[in-house]
Tab-separated table of C-alpha atoms in Angstrom:
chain	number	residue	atom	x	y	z
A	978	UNK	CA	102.549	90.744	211.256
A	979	UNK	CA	99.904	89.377	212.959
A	980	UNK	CA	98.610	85.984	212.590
A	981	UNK	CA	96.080	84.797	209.683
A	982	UNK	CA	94.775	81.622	208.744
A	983	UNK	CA	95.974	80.667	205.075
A	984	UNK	CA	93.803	79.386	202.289
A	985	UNK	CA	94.549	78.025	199.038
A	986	UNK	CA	91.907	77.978	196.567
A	987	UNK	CA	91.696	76.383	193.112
A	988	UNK	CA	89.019	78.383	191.323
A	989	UNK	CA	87.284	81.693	191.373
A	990	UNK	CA	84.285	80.146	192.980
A	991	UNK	CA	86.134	78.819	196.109
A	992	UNK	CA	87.643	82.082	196.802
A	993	UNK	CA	84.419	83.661	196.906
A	994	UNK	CA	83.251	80.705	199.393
A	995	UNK	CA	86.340	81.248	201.503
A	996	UNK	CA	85.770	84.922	201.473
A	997	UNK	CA	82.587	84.284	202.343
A	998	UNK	CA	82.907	81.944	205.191
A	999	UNK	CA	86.107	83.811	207.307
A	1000	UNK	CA	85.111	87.452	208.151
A	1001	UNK	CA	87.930	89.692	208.186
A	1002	UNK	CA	89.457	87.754	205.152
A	1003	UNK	CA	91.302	89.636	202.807
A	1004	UNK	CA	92.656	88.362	198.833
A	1005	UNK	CA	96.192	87.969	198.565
A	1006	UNK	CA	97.610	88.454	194.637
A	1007	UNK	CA	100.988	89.564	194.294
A	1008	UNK	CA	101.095	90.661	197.849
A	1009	UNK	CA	103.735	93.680	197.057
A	1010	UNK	CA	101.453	96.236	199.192
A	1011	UNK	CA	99.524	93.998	200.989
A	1012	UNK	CA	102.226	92.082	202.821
A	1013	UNK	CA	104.414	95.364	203.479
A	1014	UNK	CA	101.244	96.900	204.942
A	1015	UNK	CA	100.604	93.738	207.077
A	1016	UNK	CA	104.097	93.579	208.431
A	1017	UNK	CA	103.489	96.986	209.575
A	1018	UNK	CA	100.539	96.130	211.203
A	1019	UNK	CA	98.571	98.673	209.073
A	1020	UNK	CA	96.523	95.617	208.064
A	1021	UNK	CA	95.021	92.277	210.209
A	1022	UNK	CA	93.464	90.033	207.967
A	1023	UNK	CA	91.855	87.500	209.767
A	1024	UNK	CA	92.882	85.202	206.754
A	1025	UNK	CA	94.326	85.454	203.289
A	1026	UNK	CA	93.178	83.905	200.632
A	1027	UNK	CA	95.641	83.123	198.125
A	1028	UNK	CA	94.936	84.051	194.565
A	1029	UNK	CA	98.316	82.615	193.164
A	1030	UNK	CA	96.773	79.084	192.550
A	1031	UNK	CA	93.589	79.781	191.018
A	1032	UNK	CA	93.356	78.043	187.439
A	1033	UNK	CA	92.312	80.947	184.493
A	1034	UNK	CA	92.908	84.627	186.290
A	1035	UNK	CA	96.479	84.941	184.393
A	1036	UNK	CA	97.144	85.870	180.780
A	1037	UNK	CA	96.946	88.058	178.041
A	1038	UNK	CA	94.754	87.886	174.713
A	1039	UNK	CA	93.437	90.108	172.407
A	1040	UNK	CA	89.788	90.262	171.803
A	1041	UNK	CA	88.396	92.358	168.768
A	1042	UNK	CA	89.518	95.534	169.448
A	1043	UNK	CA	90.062	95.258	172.680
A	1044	UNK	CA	93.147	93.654	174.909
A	1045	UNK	CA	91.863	91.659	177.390
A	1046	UNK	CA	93.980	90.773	180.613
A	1047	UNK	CA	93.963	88.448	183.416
A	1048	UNK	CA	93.789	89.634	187.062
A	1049	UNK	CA	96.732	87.952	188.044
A	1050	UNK	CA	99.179	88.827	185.158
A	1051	UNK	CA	102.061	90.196	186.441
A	1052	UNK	CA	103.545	93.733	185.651
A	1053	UNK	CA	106.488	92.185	184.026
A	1054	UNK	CA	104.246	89.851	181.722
A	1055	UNK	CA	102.144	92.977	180.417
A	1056	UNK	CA	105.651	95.015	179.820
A	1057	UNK	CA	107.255	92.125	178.074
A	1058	UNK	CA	104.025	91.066	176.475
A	1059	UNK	CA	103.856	91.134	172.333
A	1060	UNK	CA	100.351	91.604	171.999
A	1061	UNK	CA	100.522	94.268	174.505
A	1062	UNK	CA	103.657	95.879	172.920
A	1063	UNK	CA	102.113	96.063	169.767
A	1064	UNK	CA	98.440	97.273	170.092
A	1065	UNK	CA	98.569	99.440	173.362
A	1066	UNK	CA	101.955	99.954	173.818
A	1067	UNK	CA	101.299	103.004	176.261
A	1068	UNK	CA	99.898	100.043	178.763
A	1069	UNK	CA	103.513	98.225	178.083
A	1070	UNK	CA	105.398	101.382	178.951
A	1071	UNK	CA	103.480	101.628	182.260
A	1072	UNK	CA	103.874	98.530	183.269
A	1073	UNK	CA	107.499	98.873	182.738
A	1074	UNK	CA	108.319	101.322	185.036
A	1075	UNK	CA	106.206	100.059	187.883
A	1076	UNK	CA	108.444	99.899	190.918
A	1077	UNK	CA	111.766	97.643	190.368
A	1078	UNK	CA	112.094	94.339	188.302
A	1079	UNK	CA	111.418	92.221	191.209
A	1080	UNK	CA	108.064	93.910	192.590
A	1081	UNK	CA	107.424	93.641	188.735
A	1082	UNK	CA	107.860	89.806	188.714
A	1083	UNK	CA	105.066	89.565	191.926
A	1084	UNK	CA	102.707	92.458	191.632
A	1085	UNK	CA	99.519	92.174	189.478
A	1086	UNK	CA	97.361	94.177	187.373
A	1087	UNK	CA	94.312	93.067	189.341
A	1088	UNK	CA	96.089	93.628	192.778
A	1089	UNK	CA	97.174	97.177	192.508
A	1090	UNK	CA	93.225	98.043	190.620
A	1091	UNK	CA	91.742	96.437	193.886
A	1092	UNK	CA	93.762	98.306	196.072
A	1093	UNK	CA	93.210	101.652	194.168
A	1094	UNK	CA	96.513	103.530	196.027
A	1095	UNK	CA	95.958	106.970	195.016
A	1096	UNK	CA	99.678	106.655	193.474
A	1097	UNK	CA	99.698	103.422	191.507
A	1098	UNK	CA	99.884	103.475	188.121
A	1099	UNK	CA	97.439	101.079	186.369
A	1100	UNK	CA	94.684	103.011	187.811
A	1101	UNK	CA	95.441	106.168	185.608
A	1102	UNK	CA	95.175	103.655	182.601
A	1103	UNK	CA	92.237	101.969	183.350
A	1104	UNK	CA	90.666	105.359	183.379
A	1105	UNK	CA	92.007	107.231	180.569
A	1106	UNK	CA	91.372	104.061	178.508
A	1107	UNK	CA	87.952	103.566	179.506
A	1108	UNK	CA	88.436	99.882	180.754
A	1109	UNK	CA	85.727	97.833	181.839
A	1110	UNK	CA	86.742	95.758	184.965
A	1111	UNK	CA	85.316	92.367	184.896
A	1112	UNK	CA	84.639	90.632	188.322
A	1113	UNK	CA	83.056	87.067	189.662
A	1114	UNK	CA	79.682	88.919	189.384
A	1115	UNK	CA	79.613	91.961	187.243
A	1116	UNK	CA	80.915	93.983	184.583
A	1117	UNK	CA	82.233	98.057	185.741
A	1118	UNK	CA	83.250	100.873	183.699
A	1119	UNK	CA	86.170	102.093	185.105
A	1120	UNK	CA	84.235	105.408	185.256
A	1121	UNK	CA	82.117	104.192	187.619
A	1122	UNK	CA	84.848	102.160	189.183
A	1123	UNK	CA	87.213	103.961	191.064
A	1124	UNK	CA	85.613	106.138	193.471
A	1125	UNK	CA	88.597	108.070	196.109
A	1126	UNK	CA	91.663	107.097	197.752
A	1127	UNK	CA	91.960	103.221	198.197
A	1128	UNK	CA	88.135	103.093	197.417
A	1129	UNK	CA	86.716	101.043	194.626
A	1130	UNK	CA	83.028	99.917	193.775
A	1131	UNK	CA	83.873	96.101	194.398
A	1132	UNK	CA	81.930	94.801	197.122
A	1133	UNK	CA	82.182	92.352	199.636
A	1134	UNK	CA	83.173	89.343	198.164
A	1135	UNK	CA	84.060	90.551	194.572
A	1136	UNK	CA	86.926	89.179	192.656
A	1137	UNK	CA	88.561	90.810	189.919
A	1138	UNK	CA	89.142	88.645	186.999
A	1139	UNK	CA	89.940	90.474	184.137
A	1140	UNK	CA	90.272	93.705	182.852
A	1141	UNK	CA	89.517	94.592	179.562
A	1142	UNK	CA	91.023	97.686	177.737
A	1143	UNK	CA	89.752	99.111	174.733
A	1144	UNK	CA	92.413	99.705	172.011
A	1145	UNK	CA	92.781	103.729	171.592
A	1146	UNK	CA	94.389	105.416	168.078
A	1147	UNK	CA	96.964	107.411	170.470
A	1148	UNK	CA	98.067	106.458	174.232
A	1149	UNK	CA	100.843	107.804	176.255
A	1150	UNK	CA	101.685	107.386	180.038
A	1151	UNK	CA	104.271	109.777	181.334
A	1152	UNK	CA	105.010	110.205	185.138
A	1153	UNK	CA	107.254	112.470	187.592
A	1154	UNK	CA	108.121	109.141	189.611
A	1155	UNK	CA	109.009	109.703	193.499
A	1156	UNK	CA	112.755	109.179	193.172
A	1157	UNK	CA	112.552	106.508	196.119
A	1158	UNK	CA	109.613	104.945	196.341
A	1159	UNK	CA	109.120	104.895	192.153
A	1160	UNK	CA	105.382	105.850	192.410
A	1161	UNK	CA	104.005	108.727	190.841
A	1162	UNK	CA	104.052	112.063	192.377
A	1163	UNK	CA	102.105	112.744	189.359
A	1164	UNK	CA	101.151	110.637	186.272
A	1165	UNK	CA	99.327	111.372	183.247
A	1166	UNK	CA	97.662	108.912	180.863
A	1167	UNK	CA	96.235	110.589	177.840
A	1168	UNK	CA	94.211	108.275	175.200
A	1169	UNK	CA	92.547	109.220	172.017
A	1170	UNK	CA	90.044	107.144	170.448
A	1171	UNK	CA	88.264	108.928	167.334
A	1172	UNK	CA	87.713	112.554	168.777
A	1173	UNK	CA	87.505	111.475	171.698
A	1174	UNK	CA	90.227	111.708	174.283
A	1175	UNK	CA	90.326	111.436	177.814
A	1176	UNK	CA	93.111	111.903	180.195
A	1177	UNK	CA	93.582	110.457	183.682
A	1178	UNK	CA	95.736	111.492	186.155
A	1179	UNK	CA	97.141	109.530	188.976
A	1180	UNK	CA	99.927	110.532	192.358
A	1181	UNK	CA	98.362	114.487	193.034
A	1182	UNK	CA	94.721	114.070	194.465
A	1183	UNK	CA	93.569	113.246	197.971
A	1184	UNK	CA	90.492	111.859	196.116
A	1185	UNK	CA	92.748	109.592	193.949
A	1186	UNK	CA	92.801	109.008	189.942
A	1187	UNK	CA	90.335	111.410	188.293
A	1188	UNK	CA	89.748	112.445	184.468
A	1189	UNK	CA	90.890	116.248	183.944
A	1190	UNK	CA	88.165	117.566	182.445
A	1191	UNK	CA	90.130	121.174	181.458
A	1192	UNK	CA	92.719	119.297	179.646
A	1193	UNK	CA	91.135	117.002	177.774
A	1194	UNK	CA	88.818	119.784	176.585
A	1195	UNK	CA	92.012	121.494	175.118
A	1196	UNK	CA	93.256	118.513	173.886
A	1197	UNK	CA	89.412	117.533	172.403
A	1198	UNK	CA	90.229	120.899	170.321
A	1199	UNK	CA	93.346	119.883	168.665
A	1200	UNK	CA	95.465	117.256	170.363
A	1201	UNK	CA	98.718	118.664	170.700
A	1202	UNK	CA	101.382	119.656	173.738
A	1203	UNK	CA	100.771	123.714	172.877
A	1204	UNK	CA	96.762	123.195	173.454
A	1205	UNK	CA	97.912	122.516	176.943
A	1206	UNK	CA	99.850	125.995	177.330
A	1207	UNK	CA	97.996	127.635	180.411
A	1208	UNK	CA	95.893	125.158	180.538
A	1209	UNK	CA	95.478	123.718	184.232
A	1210	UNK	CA	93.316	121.714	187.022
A	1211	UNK	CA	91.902	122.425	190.188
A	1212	UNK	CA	94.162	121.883	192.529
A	1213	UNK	CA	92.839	122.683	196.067
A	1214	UNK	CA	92.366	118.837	197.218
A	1215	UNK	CA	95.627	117.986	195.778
A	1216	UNK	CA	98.503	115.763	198.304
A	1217	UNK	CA	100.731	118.302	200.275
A	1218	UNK	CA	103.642	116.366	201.867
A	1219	UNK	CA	107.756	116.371	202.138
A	1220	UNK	CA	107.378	115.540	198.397
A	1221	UNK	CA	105.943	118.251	196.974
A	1222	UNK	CA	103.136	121.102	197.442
A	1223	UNK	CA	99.548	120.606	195.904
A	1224	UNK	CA	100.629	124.155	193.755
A	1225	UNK	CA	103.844	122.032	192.565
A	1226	UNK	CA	102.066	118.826	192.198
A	1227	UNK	CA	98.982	121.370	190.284
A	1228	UNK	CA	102.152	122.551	187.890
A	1229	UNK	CA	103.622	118.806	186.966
A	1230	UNK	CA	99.840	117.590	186.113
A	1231	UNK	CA	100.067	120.095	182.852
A	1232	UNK	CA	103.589	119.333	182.522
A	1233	UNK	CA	102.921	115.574	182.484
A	1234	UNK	CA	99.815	115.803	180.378
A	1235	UNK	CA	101.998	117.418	177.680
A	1236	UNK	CA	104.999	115.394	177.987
A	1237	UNK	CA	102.381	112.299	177.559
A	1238	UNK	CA	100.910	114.234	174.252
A	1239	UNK	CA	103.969	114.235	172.436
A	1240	UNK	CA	104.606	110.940	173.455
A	1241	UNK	CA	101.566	109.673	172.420
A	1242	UNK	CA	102.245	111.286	168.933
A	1243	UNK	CA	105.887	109.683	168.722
A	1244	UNK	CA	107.879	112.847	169.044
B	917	UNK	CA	100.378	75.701	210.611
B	918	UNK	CA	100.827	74.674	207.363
B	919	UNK	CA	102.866	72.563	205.427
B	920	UNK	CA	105.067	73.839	202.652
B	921	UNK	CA	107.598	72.389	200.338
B	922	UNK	CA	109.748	73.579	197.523
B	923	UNK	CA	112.979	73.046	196.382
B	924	UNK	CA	116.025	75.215	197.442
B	925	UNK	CA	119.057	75.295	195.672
B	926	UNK	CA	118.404	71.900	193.784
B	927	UNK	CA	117.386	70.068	196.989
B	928	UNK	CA	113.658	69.477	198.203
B	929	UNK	CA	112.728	70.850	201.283
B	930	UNK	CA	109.473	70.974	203.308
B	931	UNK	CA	108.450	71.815	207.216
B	932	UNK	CA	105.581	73.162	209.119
B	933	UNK	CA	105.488	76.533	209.468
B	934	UNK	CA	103.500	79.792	210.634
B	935	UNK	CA	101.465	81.092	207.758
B	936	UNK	CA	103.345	84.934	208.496
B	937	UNK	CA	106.596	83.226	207.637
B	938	UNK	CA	108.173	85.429	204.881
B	939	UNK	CA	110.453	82.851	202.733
B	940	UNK	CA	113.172	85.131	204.219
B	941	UNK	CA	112.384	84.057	207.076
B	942	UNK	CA	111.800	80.490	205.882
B	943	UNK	CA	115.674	80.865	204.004
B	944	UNK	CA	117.573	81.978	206.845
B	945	UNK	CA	115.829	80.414	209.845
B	946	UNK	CA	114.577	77.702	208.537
B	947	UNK	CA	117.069	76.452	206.082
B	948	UNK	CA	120.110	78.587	208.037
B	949	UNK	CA	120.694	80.183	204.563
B	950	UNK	CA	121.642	83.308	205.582
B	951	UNK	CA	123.575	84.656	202.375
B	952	UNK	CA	120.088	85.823	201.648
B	953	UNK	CA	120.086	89.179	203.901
B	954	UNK	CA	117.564	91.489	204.695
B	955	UNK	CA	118.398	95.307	204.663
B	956	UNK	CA	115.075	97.597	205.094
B	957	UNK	CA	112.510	95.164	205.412
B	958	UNK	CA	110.189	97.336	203.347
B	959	UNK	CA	110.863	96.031	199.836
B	960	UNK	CA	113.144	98.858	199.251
B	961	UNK	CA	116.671	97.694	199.439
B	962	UNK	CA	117.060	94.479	197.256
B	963	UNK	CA	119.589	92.502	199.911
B	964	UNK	CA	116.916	89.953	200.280
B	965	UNK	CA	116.373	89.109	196.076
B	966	UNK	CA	116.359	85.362	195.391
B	967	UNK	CA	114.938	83.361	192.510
B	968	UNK	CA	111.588	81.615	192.542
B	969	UNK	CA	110.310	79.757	189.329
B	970	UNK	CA	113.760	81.412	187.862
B	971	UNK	CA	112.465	85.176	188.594
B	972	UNK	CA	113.692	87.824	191.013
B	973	UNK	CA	111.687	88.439	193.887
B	974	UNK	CA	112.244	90.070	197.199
B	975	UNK	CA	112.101	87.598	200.068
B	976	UNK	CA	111.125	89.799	202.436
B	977	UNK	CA	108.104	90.628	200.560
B	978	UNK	CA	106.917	87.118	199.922
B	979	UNK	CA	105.142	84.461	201.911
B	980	UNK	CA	106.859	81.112	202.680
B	981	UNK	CA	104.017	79.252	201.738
B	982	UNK	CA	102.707	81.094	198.517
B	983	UNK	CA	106.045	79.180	197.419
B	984	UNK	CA	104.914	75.871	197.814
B	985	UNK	CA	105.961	73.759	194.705
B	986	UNK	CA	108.414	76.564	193.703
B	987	UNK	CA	112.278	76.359	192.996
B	988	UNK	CA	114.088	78.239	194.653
B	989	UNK	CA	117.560	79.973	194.168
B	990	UNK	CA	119.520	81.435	196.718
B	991	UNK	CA	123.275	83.251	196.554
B	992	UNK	CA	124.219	80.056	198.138
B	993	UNK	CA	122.792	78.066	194.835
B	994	UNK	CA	125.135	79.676	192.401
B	995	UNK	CA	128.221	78.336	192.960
B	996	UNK	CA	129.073	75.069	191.787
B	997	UNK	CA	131.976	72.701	192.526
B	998	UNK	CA	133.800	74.992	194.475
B	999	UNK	CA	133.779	77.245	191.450
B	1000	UNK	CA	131.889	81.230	191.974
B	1001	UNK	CA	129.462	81.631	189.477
B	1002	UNK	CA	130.802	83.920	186.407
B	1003	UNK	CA	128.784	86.701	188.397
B	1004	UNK	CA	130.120	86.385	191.284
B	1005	UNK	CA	133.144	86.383	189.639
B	1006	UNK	CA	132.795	89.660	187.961
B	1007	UNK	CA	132.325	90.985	191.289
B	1008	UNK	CA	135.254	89.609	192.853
B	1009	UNK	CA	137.479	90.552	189.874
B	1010	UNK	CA	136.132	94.180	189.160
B	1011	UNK	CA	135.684	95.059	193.745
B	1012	UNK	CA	131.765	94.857	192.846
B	1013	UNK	CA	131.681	95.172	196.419
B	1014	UNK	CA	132.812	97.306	199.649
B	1015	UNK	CA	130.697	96.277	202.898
B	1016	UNK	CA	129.258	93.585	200.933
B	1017	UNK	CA	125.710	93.096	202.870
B	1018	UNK	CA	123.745	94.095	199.264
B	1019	UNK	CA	126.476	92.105	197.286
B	1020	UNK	CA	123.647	88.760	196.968
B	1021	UNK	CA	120.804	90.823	195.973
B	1022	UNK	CA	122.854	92.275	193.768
B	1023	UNK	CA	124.284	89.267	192.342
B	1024	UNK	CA	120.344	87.801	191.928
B	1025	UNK	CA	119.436	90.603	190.490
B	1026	UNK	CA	121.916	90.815	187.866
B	1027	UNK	CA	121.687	87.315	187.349
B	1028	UNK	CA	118.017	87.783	186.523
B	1029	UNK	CA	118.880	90.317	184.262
B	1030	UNK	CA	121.072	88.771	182.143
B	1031	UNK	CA	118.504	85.721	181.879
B	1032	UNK	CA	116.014	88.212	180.688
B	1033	UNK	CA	118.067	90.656	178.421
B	1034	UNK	CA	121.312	88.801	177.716
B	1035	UNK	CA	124.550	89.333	177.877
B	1036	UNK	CA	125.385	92.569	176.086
B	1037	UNK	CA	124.160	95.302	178.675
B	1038	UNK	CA	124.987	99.008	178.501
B	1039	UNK	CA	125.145	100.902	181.511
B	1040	UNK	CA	121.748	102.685	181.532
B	1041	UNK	CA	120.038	99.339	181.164
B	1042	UNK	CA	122.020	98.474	184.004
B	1043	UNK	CA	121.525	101.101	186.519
B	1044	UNK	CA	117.793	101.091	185.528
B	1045	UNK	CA	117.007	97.258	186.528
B	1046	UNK	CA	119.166	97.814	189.315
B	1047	UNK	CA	116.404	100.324	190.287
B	1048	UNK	CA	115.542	98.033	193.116
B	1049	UNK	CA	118.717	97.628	194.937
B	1050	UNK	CA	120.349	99.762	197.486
B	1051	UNK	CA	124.257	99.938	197.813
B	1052	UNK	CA	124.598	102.100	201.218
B	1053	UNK	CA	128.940	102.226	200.474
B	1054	UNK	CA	127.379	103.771	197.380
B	1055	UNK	CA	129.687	101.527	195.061
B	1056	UNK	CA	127.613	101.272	192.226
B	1057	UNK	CA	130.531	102.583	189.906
B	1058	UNK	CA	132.111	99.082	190.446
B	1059	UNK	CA	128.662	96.896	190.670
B	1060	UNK	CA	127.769	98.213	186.966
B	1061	UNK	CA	131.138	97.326	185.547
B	1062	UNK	CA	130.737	94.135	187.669
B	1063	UNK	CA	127.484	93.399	186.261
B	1064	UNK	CA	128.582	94.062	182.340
B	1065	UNK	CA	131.686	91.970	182.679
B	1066	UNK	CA	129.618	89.033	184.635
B	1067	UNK	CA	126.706	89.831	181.637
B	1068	UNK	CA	129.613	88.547	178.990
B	1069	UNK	CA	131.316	86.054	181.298
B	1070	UNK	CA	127.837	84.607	181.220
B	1071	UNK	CA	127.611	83.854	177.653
B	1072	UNK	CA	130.626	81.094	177.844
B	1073	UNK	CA	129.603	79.577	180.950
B	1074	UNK	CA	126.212	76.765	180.865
């Protein structure tokens, strides 16, 4: 790693001061990609600014119909979480099976939307769902949010501090996870809301999470697994690598989607 | 540098250190507590799990000084009066171990666990939250029996 000057704010404001004033700075949540990207010198913040200590970014409430979540919660607080459990369970299930208990007991909801890896889980939720990321300045729809590979529409000196999730009729999250590293070589997250239903897939594009328009069509006709039958996506800027093929990762997207269906309708 | 202080193993601690200092780092250099190990180094492997606020984390993925004010647990704070925690027990009694080099991230691990789920585990529950740590002997036979038998061993022992 190489060296960084360490700052410890109390409050949303005097991060964005510190981010302000040290050029080069970067925000340091749970720190579970951050600090194994540093240590491989992949990443040379001038300074971090610590998020951990900043009074209001963490918890979990539900507001109207929507569930509305801190920036700093941690994975395992969302899976364990009742009010999470019992009106979008789907979000629960995700966070469950993010990495391993411990990166679960560090890693945050806000961290891993900053960071946008084109593998990470939350992403595909926030999408599918139709969240609305809430920062120190604005509000985003997470259509407008995430916007390719480790690219986001925050700008300099924005802070995540909540993200809020609209409550759908039917969710499901099911992903092929990489049998080492636990993210997704593909993930699907189909929600319905109404007639409405979006799906968001996460772990098989270069240009990370995107909504698959030919699926939720088929699934905007009658949601059910057998609308999906020969139903697939464009696959020519999906990841190629030791992993899998953009044709094999283009075959588990369908697969997913339906596996994720019939979740979504219990069975 | 900066200052940091926390308490390890029931006993408060504090120094100046490098902001880059992983608490790894902080653990074994520092504090010469070197049950904690590190393995990959890459957040894969688990040998480096400790407690901090009573949670798992892997020290080798966490900064020294984003512990400040935390309690900290190490393998080395289990034990107590020259008796092995019922955990470490287990793994004594049931050869939870072979090399032994992931045997404390193991044993935090399943610790953590069995504050979290309690003390009637079945085996898939066990060999999915042990999801994060690596046994290169490959002896995870014995570390799930281990783990169950420390898991009910547990429940008699405060």
């Amino acid at each position: 790693m190489y060296a960084f000057a360490y700052h410890r704010p109390g409050t949303v404001r005097q991060a964005q001061s510190a981010l302000h004033k040290h050029e080069d700075s970067k925000l340091l949540a749970g720190g579970q990609t951050l600090i194994p990207t540093m240590k491989q010198r992949l990443a040379s913040p001038s300074a971090l600014i610590d998020l951990g200590h900043v009074a209001g970014l963490a918890g979990i409430e539900k507001k109207g119909r929507n569930i509305v979540i801190g920036a700093m919660t941690r994975h395992a607080d969302v899976a364990s979480s009742a009010v999470v459990q019992e009106h979008l369970p789907a979000l629960a299930d995700l966070a469950a099976h993010i990495g391993d208990p411990a990166v679960r007991h560090r890693g945050t909801i806000g961290g891993s939307l900053a960071n946008n890896d084109p593998s990470a889980d939350y992403p595909a939720a926030a999408l599918a769902l139709g969240a609305t990321i809430i920062t120190n300045k604005r509000k985003i729809a997470a259509d407008d949010y995430f916007q390719g590979m480790f690219t986001t529409a925050l700008e300099e000196g924005e802070i995540i501090t909540k993200v809020s999730f609209p409550m759908p009729s039917k969710a499901a999250y099911a992903k092929f996870p990489n049998p080492a590293s636990r993210y997704a070589m593909v993930g699907v997250f189909v929600a319905k809301k109404g007639s409405d239903v979006r799906v968001a897939v996460t772990g098989a594009s270069n240009d990370g999470v995107f909504r698959a328009a030919p699926l939720e069509a088929a699934l905007h006709t009658k949601f059910n697994a057998k609308s999906l039958e020969g139903v697939s996506v464009d696959h020519t800027s999906f990841i190629s690598d030791i992993h899998g093929s953009a044709d094999y990762r283009g075959n588990l997207v369908t697969v997913m989607a339906k596996r994720a269906v019939l979740k979504a309708q219990g069975k | 540098m900066v200052s940091v202080s926390m308490t390890v193993n029931g006993k408060a601690v504090s120094a100046k250190i490098d902001p880059r200092t992983l608490l790894v780092q902080f653990l074994r250099e520092n504090l010469l507590l070197t049950g904690t190990h590190v393995g990959c180094d890459t957040s894969q492997c688990g040998a480096c799990v400790v407690h901090v606020d009573g949670l798992a984390v892997k020290s080798c993925t966490t900064l020294a000084v984003a512990c400040d004010g935390s309690t900290v647990t190490t393998i080395e704070g289990l034990a107590h009066d020259g008796a092995l925690h019922p955990m470490q027990e287990a793994f004594r009694e049931h050869h939870g171990l072979q090399c032994g080099f992931c045997t404390p991230g193991m044993i935090m691990t399943a610790v953590d666990l069995v504050n979290r789920k309690g003390h009637t585990l079945d085996e898939h529950t066990i060999r999915e939250e042990l999801e994060g740590n690596i046994c290169r002997c490959t002896g995870y036979h014995n570390i799930v029996k281990s783990v169950a038998a420390g898991a009910q061993a547990m429940a008699g022992h405060k």
